[in-house]
PDB file of C-alpha atoms in Angstrom:
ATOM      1  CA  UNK A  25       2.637 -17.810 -22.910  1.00  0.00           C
ATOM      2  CA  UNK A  26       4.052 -19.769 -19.982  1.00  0.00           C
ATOM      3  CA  UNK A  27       7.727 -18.583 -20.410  1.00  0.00           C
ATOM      4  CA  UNK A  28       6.583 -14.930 -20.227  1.00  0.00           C
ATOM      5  CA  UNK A  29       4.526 -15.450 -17.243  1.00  0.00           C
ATOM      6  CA  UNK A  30       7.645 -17.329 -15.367  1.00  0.00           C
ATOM      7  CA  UNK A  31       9.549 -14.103 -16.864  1.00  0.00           C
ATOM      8  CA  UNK A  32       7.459 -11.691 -15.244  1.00  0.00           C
ATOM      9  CA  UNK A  33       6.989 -13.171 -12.026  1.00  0.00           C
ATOM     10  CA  UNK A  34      11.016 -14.008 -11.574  1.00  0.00           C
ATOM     11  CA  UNK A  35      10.900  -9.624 -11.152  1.00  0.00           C
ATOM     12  CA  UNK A  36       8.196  -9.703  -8.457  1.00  0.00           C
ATOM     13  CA  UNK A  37       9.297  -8.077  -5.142  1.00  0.00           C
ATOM     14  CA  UNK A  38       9.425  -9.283  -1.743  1.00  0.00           C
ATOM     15  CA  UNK A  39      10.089  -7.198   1.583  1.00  0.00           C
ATOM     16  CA  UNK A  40      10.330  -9.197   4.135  1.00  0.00           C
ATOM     17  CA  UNK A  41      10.449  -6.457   6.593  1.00  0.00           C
ATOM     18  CA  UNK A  42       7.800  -3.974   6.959  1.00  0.00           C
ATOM     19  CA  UNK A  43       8.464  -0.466   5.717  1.00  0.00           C
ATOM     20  CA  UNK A  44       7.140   3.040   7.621  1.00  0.00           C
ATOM     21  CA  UNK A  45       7.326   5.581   5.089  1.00  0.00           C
ATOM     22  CA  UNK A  46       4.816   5.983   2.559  1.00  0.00           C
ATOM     23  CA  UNK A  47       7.309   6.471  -0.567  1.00  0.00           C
ATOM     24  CA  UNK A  48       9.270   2.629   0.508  1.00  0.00           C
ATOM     25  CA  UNK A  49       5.404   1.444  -0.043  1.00  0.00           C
ATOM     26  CA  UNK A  50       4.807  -1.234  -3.090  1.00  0.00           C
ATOM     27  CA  UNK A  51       2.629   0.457  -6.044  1.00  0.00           C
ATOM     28  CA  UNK A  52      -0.087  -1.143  -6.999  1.00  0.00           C
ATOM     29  CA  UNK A  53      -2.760   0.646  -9.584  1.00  0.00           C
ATOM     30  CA  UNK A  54      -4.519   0.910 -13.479  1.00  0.00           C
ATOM     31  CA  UNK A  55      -2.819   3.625 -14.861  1.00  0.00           C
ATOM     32  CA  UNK A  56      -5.311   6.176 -13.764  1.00  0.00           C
ATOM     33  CA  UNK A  57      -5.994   5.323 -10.011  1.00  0.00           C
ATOM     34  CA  UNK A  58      -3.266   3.556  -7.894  1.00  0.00           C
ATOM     35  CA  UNK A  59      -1.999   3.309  -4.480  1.00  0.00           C
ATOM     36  CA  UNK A  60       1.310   2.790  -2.391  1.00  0.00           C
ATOM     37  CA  UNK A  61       1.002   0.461   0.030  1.00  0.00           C
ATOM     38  CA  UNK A  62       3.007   0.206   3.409  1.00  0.00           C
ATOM     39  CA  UNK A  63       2.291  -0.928   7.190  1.00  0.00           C
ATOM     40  CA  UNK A  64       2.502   0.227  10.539  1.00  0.00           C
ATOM     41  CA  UNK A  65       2.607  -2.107  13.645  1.00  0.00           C
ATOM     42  CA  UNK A  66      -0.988  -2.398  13.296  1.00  0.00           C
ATOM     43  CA  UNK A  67      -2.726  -1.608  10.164  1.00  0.00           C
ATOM     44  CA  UNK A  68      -1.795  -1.130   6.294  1.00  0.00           C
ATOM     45  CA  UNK A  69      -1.416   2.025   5.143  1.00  0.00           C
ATOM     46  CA  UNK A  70      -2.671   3.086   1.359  1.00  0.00           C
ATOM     47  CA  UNK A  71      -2.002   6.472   0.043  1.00  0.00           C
ATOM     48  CA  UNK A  72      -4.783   7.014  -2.706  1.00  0.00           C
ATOM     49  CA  UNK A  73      -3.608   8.896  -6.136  1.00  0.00           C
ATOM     50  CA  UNK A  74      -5.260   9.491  -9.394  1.00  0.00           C
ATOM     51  CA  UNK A  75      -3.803  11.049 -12.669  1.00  0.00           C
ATOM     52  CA  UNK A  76      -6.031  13.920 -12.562  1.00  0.00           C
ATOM     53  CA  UNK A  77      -5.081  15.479  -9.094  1.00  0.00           C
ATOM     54  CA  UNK A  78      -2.570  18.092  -8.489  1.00  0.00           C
ATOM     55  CA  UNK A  79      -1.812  19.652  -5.286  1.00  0.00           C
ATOM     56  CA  UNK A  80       1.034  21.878  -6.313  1.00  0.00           C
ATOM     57  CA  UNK A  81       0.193  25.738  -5.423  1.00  0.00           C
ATOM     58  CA  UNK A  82       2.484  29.086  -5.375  1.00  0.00           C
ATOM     59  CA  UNK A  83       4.031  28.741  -1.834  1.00  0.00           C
ATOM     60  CA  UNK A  84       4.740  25.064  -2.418  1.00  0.00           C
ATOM     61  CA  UNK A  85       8.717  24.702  -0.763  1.00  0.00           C
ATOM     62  CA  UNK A  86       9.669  21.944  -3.209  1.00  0.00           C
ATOM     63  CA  UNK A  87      10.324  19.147  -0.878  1.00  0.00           C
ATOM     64  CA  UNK A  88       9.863  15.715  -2.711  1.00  0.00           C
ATOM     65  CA  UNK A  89      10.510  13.039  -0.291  1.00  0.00           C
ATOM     66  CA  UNK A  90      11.962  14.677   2.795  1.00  0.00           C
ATOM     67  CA  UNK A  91      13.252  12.404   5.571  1.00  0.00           C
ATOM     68  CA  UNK A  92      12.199  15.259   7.841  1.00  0.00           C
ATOM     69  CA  UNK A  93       9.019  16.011   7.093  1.00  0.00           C
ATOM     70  CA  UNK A  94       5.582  15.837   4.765  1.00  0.00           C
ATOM     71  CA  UNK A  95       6.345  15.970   0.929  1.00  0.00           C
ATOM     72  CA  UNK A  96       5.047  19.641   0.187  1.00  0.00           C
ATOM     73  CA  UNK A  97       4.993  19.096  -3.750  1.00  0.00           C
ATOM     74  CA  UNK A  98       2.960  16.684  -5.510  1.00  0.00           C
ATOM     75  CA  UNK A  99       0.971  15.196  -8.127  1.00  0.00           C
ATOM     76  CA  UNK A 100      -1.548  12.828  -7.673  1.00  0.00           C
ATOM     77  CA  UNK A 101      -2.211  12.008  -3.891  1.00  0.00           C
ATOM     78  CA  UNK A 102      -5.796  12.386  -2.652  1.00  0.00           C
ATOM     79  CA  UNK A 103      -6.236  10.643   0.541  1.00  0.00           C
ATOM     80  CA  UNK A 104      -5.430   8.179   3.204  1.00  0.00           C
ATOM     81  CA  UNK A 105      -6.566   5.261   4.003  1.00  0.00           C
ATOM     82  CA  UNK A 106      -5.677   3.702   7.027  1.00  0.00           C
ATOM     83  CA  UNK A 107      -6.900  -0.048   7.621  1.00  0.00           C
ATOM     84  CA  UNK A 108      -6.156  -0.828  11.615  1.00  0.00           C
ATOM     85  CA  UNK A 109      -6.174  -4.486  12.681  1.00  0.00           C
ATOM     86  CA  UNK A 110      -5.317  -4.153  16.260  1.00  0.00           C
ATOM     87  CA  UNK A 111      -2.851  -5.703  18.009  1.00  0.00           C
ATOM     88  CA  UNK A 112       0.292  -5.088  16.016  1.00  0.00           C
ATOM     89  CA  UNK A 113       0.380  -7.823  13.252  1.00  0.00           C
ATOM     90  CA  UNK A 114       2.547  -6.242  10.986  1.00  0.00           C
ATOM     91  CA  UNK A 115       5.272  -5.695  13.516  1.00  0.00           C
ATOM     92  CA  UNK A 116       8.734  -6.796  12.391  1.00  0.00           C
ATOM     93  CA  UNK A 117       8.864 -10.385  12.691  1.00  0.00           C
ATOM     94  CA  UNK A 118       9.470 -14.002  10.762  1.00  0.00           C
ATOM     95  CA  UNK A 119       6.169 -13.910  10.151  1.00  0.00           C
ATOM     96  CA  UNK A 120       5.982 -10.689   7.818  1.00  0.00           C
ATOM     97  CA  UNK A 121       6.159 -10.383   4.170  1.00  0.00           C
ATOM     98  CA  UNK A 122       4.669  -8.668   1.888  1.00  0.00           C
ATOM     99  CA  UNK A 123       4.967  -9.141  -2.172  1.00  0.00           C
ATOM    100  CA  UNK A 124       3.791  -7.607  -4.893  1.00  0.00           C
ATOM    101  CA  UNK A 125       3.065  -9.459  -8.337  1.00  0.00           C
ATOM    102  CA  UNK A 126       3.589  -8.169 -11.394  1.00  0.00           C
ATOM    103  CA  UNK A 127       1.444 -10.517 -13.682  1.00  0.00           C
ATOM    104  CA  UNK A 128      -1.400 -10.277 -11.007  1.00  0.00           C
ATOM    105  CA  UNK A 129      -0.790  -6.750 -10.177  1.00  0.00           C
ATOM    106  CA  UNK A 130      -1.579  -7.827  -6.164  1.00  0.00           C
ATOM    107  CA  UNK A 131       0.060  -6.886  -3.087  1.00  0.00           C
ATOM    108  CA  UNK A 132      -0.099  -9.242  -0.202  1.00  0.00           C
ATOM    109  CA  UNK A 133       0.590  -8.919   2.638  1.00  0.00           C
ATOM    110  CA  UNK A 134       1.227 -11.739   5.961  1.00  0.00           C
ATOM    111  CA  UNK A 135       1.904 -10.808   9.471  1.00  0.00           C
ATOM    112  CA  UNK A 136       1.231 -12.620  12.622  1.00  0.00           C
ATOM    113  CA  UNK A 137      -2.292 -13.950  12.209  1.00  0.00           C
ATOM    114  CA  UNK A 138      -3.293 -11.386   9.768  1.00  0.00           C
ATOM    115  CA  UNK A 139      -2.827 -11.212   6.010  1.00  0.00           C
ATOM    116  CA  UNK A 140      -3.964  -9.147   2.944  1.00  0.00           C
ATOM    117  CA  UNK A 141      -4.207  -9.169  -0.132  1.00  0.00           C
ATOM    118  CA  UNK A 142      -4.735  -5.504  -2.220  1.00  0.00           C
ATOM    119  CA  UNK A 143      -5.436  -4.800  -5.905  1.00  0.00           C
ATOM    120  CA  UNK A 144      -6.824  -2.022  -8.295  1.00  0.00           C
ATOM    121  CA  UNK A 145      -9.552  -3.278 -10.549  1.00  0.00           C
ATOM    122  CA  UNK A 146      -8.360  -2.608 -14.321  1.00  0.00           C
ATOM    123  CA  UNK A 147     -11.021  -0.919 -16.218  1.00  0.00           C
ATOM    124  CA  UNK A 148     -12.854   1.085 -13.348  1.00  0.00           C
ATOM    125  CA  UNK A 149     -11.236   2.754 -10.615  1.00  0.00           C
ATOM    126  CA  UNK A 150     -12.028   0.664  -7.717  1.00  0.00           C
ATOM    127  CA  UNK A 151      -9.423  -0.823  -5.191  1.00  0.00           C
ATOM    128  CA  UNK A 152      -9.955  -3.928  -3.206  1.00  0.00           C
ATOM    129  CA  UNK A 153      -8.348  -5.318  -0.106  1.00  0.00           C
ATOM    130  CA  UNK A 154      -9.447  -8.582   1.535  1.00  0.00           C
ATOM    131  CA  UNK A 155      -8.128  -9.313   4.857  1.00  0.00           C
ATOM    132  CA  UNK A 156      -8.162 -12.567   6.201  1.00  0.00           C
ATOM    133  CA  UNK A 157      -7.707 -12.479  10.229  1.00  0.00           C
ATOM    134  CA  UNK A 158      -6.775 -16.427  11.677  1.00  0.00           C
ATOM    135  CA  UNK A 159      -5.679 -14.751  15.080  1.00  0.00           C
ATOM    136  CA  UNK A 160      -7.313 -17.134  18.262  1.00  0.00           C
ATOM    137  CA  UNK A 161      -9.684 -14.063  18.826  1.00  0.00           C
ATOM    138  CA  UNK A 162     -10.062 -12.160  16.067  1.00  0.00           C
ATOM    139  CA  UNK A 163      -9.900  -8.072  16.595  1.00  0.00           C
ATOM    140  CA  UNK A 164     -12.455  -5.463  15.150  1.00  0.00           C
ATOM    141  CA  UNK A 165     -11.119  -3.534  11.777  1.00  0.00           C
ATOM    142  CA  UNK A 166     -10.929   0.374  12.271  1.00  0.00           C
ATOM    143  CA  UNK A 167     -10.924   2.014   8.765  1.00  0.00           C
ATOM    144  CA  UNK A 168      -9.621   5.715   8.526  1.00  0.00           C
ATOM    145  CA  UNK A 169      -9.917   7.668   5.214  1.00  0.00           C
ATOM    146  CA  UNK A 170      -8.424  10.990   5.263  1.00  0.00           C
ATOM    147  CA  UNK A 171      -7.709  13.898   2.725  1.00  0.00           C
ATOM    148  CA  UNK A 172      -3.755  14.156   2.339  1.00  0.00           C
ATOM    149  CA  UNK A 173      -2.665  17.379   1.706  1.00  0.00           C
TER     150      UNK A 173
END
């Protein structure tokens, strides 16, 4: 059982610089609810999908992943959720990384004074994130959930 584990977890990733777009974000999800998971200067980003959603209709232009603009074709994406720490801790620096684990299935996430760590519970469709802020004066947590369409 212990070789396998070391197997899987020589294939986890590691950015260690932040990335802005949504579709450069590390996946994280139960096969029926999941999330990609990025940061801005200040706050992670999480865009929501489930299975079951499909926002597809009959003027859709057919633009998956434009560098110009908002993907007008999709399948699964319900929301955004926007978790703002203030104060720019995910800003490119030594101090950023973030990693995702493939035998855990967790994304974490360290900036300056701030780190994360993000999952998708396995049998119900719940996502947790538990942020851990060490800054000298810690900074009030602005959560934004919006419909992404």
């Amino acid at each position: 059982m212990q070789r396998y584990t070391e197997q899987i977890e020589s294939s986890d990733i590691a950015l260690e610089a932040p990335t802005n777009r949504p579709n450069e974000g590390l996946p994280i999800g139960n096969g029926r609810m999941g999330t990609l998971v990025w940061t801005a200067l200040s706050s992670l980003e999480f865009q929501i999908n489930r299975v079951d959603v499909f926002a597809v209709n009959r003027n859709a232009a057919g633009e998956h992943f434009s560098a110009t603009g908002a993907t007008t074709d999709y399948c699964g994406t319900c929301a955004r959720l926007r978790v703002d720490c203030g104060n720019e801790p995910f800003r490119p620096s030594p101090d950023f990384r973030q990693d995702l684990s493939l035998h855990s299935a967790r994304c974490a996430v360290d900036g300056r004074g701030v780190s994360a760590e993000c999952w998708v519970a396995a049998e119900d469709d719940i996502m947790v994130v538990t942020i851990t802020d060490d800054r000298e004066t810690p900074l009030p947590i602005e959560v934004t959930l919006t419909l992404w369409r």
